[in-house]
Amino acid sequence: MWQGIHTLADPVTRVVDSLPAGKCVHTLTMTGELADCFPARRDGVITLVDYLSSRLGPENPVYVYAGNKGLLTPDQVHADHAEIASANWHATAGYAAQCLGSGVLIDLGTTTTDIIPFHEHRVCNRGYTDQGRLRTGELVYTGITRTPVMAVVDRLRYKNVWQSIAAEYFAGMADIYRITGDLDERFDLMPAADGGAKTRYHSIKRLARMLGAEYDHGDDEAPWLEVARHVAEKQFERIDQAFNRVTDALEVTVQSNIVAAGAGRFVIEKLARKNDCEVTDFEDLVPIPDRKLRAANNCSTAVAVAALARQYVNASD
């Protein structure tokens, strides 16, 4: 999206073409207002809502998710843009709170990790904006594919010697988890750092560049598997520290139940084991019988706003 609003044309067209015939209700939530093409968050919110509502309406109702203010119509956006900006996490946590009452939502995606407690069917966030949530630990800017390795570690041990690494985007976490065997390739949607192939071999080559080294066919993989596991562990430690920071700051006692969402489910399961928590998969909260449709748990925010919109429309009727 940093290249401009026009980049939405093709994906929005594909979405519209895939819809069933007849009237649809559309609900919007976003993070895209942070894209470089917008001079400020307010401009991003308004531009995105105007663009999408014009493409999805006017024959179809369009609502915009605004956190605690609920669903707004597009003409209400100007006054409440701050509630709408990057409110996607609140929708997922709010839906989980409705369903379970008490626990902690962890949505570990390709780029970021949300850690949001809820109690008595209410979201217990301390921060709301990205800045506030980064300050409280409720938003951790690390994910399982798009995060550069240099954002996770600055030193690595290779062949029993610790060394500095290149401050260069030579490899990302998708490479790390491809090497460890944990990556579900469905979630690696962005090009590799070098635009090259997404294979274990090429991921090791990219990781080797981080250490100023080279890897070629026939070389021993074992040292690079050890390096990759170390990077993965350091990312896990960062998420674990944030989880404990968020839960330690709570003024209420939430249930030791983690609602797991996002592409990094395998990391969340490890976190739950370490902290003696039960795990509830987000998709188990969604009343959709078709297992293929339930795979949408990895788009949990979209599923959540759809469910909230259905409740709103039914209540209005």
Tab-separated table of C-alpha atoms in Angstrom, residues 26-231:
chain	number	residue	atom	x	y	z
A	26	HIS	CA	-19.628	-4.711	4.550
A	27	THR	CA	-17.645	-3.819	7.662
A	28	LEU	CA	-14.218	-2.177	7.520
A	29	THR	CA	-11.287	-2.188	9.896
A	30	MET	CA	-7.730	-1.334	9.055
A	31	THR	CA	-4.060	-0.870	9.714
A	32	GLY	CA	-3.385	0.565	6.267
A	33	GLU	CA	-3.749	4.181	7.381
A	34	LEU	CA	-0.102	3.947	8.508
A	35	ALA	CA	1.134	3.424	4.940
A	36	ASP	CA	3.740	5.891	3.686
A	37	CYS	CA	1.437	7.162	0.929
A	38	PHE	CA	-0.665	9.031	3.512
A	39	PRO	CA	0.685	12.229	5.105
A	40	ALA	CA	-1.071	11.488	8.412
A	41	ARG	CA	-3.224	8.820	10.026
A	42	ARG	CA	-6.373	10.931	9.685
A	43	ASP	CA	-5.807	11.200	5.923
A	44	GLY	CA	-5.270	7.460	5.708
A	45	VAL	CA	-8.455	6.609	7.571
A	46	ILE	CA	-10.607	8.981	5.549
A	47	THR	CA	-9.073	8.016	2.210
A	48	LEU	CA	-9.441	4.289	2.859
A	49	VAL	CA	-13.034	4.574	4.054
A	50	ASP	CA	-14.013	6.822	1.145
A	51	TYR	CA	-12.345	4.532	-1.386
A	52	LEU	CA	-13.760	1.279	-0.032
A	53	SER	CA	-17.249	2.563	0.675
A	54	SER	CA	-17.473	3.910	-2.886
A	55	ARG	CA	-16.392	0.525	-4.260
A	56	LEU	CA	-18.575	-1.586	-1.973
A	57	GLY	CA	-21.670	0.649	-1.831
A	58	PRO	CA	-23.957	2.490	-2.214
A	59	GLU	CA	-26.396	-0.369	-2.758
A	60	ASN	CA	-24.770	-2.268	0.113
A	61	PRO	CA	-24.594	-0.964	3.699
A	62	VAL	CA	-21.029	-0.162	4.790
A	63	TYR	CA	-19.929	0.183	8.426
A	64	VAL	CA	-16.573	1.082	9.957
A	65	TYR	CA	-15.307	-0.450	13.193
A	66	ALA	CA	-14.391	2.195	15.795
A	67	GLY	CA	-13.371	0.293	18.917
A	68	ASN	CA	-15.514	1.053	21.961
A	69	LYS	CA	-17.725	3.281	19.810
A	70	GLY	CA	-18.802	0.246	17.818
A	71	LEU	CA	-19.825	0.447	14.189
A	72	LEU	CA	-20.062	3.809	12.439
A	73	THR	CA	-21.306	4.829	9.033
A	74	PRO	CA	-18.785	6.297	6.565
A	75	ASP	CA	-20.118	9.821	7.056
A	76	GLN	CA	-19.252	9.617	10.772
A	77	VAL	CA	-15.589	8.828	10.131
A	78	HIS	CA	-14.223	12.396	10.135
A	79	ALA	CA	-15.124	12.965	13.776
A	80	ASP	CA	-13.864	9.606	15.014
A	81	HIS	CA	-10.823	8.809	12.880
A	82	ALA	CA	-8.651	8.283	15.989
A	83	GLU	CA	-10.964	5.471	17.155
A	84	ILE	CA	-10.847	3.816	13.731
A	85	ALA	CA	-7.107	3.953	13.053
A	86	SER	CA	-5.501	0.537	13.606
A	87	ALA	CA	-8.482	-0.700	15.616
A	88	ASN	CA	-8.349	-4.161	14.045
A	89	TRP	CA	-6.893	-5.748	17.213
A	90	HIS	CA	-9.780	-4.397	19.301
A	91	ALA	CA	-12.325	-6.143	17.100
A	92	THR	CA	-10.667	-9.529	17.557
A	93	ALA	CA	-10.251	-9.066	21.316
A	94	GLY	CA	-13.794	-7.730	21.678
A	95	TYR	CA	-15.259	-10.756	19.937
A	96	ALA	CA	-13.154	-13.128	22.059
A	97	ALA	CA	-14.326	-11.304	25.193
A	98	GLN	CA	-17.956	-11.697	24.160
A	99	CYS	CA	-17.497	-15.421	23.691
A	100	LEU	CA	-15.307	-16.365	26.663
A	101	GLY	CA	-15.530	-13.614	29.254
A	102	SER	CA	-11.959	-13.802	30.545
A	103	GLY	CA	-8.541	-14.596	29.066
A	104	VAL	CA	-5.826	-13.160	26.861
A	105	LEU	CA	-5.995	-12.847	23.097
A	106	ILE	CA	-2.677	-13.368	21.348
A	107	ASP	CA	-2.801	-12.657	17.642
A	108	LEU	CA	0.629	-13.422	16.202
A	109	GLY	CA	0.657	-12.538	12.547
A	110	THR	CA	3.141	-12.028	9.776
A	111	THR	CA	4.268	-8.613	11.033
A	112	THR	CA	3.083	-7.917	14.579
A	113	THR	CA	1.910	-9.592	17.773
A	114	ASP	CA	-1.120	-8.366	19.749
A	115	ILE	CA	-1.396	-9.317	23.435
A	116	ILE	CA	-4.811	-8.209	24.704
A	117	PRO	CA	-6.336	-9.308	28.025
A	118	PHE	CA	-10.086	-9.330	28.576
A	119	HIS	CA	-12.215	-9.806	31.697
A	120	GLU	CA	-15.931	-9.950	32.398
A	121	HIS	CA	-16.611	-9.760	28.666
A	122	ARG	CA	-14.683	-6.488	28.294
A	123	VAL	CA	-11.341	-5.735	26.687
A	124	CYS	CA	-8.767	-4.683	29.330
A	125	ASN	CA	-6.298	-2.824	27.147
A	126	ARG	CA	-4.174	-0.080	28.699
A	127	GLY	CA	-3.072	1.383	25.371
A	128	TYR	CA	-5.252	2.127	22.385
A	129	THR	CA	-3.135	3.803	19.737
A	130	ASP	CA	-0.122	2.039	18.256
A	131	GLN	CA	2.146	4.304	20.282
A	132	GLY	CA	0.289	3.557	23.495
A	133	ARG	CA	0.229	-0.171	22.856
A	134	LEU	CA	3.925	-0.289	21.987
A	135	ARG	CA	4.573	1.462	25.306
A	136	THR	CA	2.514	-1.034	27.336
A	137	GLY	CA	3.721	-4.159	25.530
A	138	GLU	CA	0.278	-4.958	24.120
A	139	LEU	CA	1.712	-4.488	20.627
A	140	VAL	CA	4.985	-6.174	19.785
A	141	TYR	CA	6.314	-5.302	16.356
A	142	THR	CA	7.488	-8.789	15.496
A	143	GLY	CA	5.906	-11.459	13.307
A	144	ILE	CA	6.705	-14.802	11.768
A	145	THR	CA	7.399	-13.787	8.163
A	146	ARG	CA	7.973	-10.088	7.455
A	147	THR	CA	10.212	-9.175	10.400
A	148	PRO	CA	13.880	-8.774	9.372
A	149	VAL	CA	16.370	-10.941	11.250
A	150	MET	CA	18.325	-7.805	12.194
A	151	ALA	CA	15.245	-6.615	14.142
A	152	VAL	CA	15.410	-9.716	16.352
A	153	VAL	CA	19.144	-10.133	17.067
A	154	ASP	CA	22.341	-8.149	16.601
A	155	ARG	CA	24.753	-10.990	17.392
A	156	LEU	CA	24.774	-14.648	16.464
A	157	ARG	CA	26.806	-17.698	17.357
A	158	TYR	CA	28.200	-19.491	14.312
A	159	LYS	CA	30.526	-22.488	14.642
A	160	ASN	CA	30.918	-21.829	18.372
A	161	VAL	CA	31.983	-18.197	17.914
A	162	TRP	CA	29.799	-15.169	18.667
A	163	GLN	CA	29.877	-12.395	16.090
A	164	SER	CA	28.032	-9.288	14.974
A	165	ILE	CA	25.613	-9.479	12.058
A	166	ALA	CA	24.954	-7.209	9.117
A	167	ALA	CA	22.475	-4.385	9.700
A	168	GLU	CA	20.939	-5.167	6.337
A	169	TYR	CA	17.731	-6.778	5.178
A	170	PHE	CA	19.332	-9.927	3.854
A	171	ALA	CA	16.943	-12.362	5.568
A	172	GLY	CA	13.582	-12.359	7.345
A	173	MET	CA	11.784	-14.496	9.879
A	174	ALA	CA	10.124	-16.450	7.068
A	175	ASP	CA	13.608	-17.739	6.258
A	176	ILE	CA	14.200	-18.635	9.901
A	177	TYR	CA	11.015	-20.653	10.243
A	178	ARG	CA	11.485	-22.258	6.836
A	179	ILE	CA	14.870	-23.511	8.021
A	180	THR	CA	13.458	-24.791	11.338
A	181	GLY	CA	10.561	-26.445	9.504
A	182	ASP	CA	7.820	-24.490	11.305
A	183	LEU	CA	6.656	-22.197	8.490
A	184	ASP	CA	3.314	-22.735	6.798
A	185	GLU	CA	4.076	-21.419	3.323
A	186	ARG	CA	0.522	-20.100	2.922
A	187	PHE	CA	1.423	-17.203	5.175
A	188	ASP	CA	4.599	-16.076	3.416
A	189	LEU	CA	2.947	-13.668	1.006
A	190	MET	CA	5.728	-11.117	0.507
A	191	PRO	CA	8.797	-11.528	-1.734
A	192	ALA	CA	11.969	-12.818	-0.088
A	193	ALA	CA	14.575	-10.215	0.862
A	194	ASP	CA	16.545	-10.869	-2.324
A	195	GLY	CA	13.496	-11.620	-4.464
A	196	GLY	CA	14.764	-15.192	-4.732
A	197	ALA	CA	13.195	-18.583	-4.333
A	198	LYS	CA	11.396	-19.622	-1.165
A	199	THR	CA	13.185	-22.886	-0.495
A	200	ARG	CA	15.160	-24.129	2.486
A	201	TYR	CA	18.369	-23.868	0.467
A	202	HIS	CA	17.758	-20.255	-0.533
A	203	SER	CA	16.685	-19.345	2.999
A	204	ILE	CA	19.990	-20.650	4.351
A	205	LYS	CA	21.849	-18.654	1.701
A	206	ARG	CA	20.023	-15.500	2.803
A	207	LEU	CA	20.701	-16.215	6.474
A	208	ALA	CA	24.394	-16.792	5.729
A	209	ARG	CA	24.635	-13.288	4.280
A	210	MET	CA	23.551	-11.914	7.652
A	211	LEU	CA	26.869	-13.199	9.024
A	212	GLY	CA	28.938	-12.169	6.018
A	213	ALA	CA	29.208	-15.826	5.085
A	214	GLU	CA	28.166	-17.977	2.141
A	215	TYR	CA	26.275	-21.224	1.775
A	216	ASP	CA	26.271	-23.510	-1.241
A	217	HIS	CA	25.043	-26.920	-2.294
A	218	GLY	CA	26.751	-29.674	-0.359
A	219	ASP	CA	27.624	-27.487	2.634
A	220	ASP	CA	26.601	-28.686	6.077
A	221	GLU	CA	23.136	-27.446	7.074
A	222	ALA	CA	23.568	-28.188	10.773
A	223	PRO	CA	25.323	-24.935	11.777
A	224	TRP	CA	22.628	-22.896	10.042
A	225	LEU	CA	19.831	-24.843	11.683
A	226	GLU	CA	21.432	-23.986	15.038
A	227	VAL	CA	21.624	-20.310	14.055
A	228	ALA	CA	17.984	-20.293	12.921
A	229	ARG	CA	16.815	-21.931	16.138
A	230	HIS	CA	18.663	-19.296	18.155
A	231	VAL	CA	16.969	-16.446	16.253
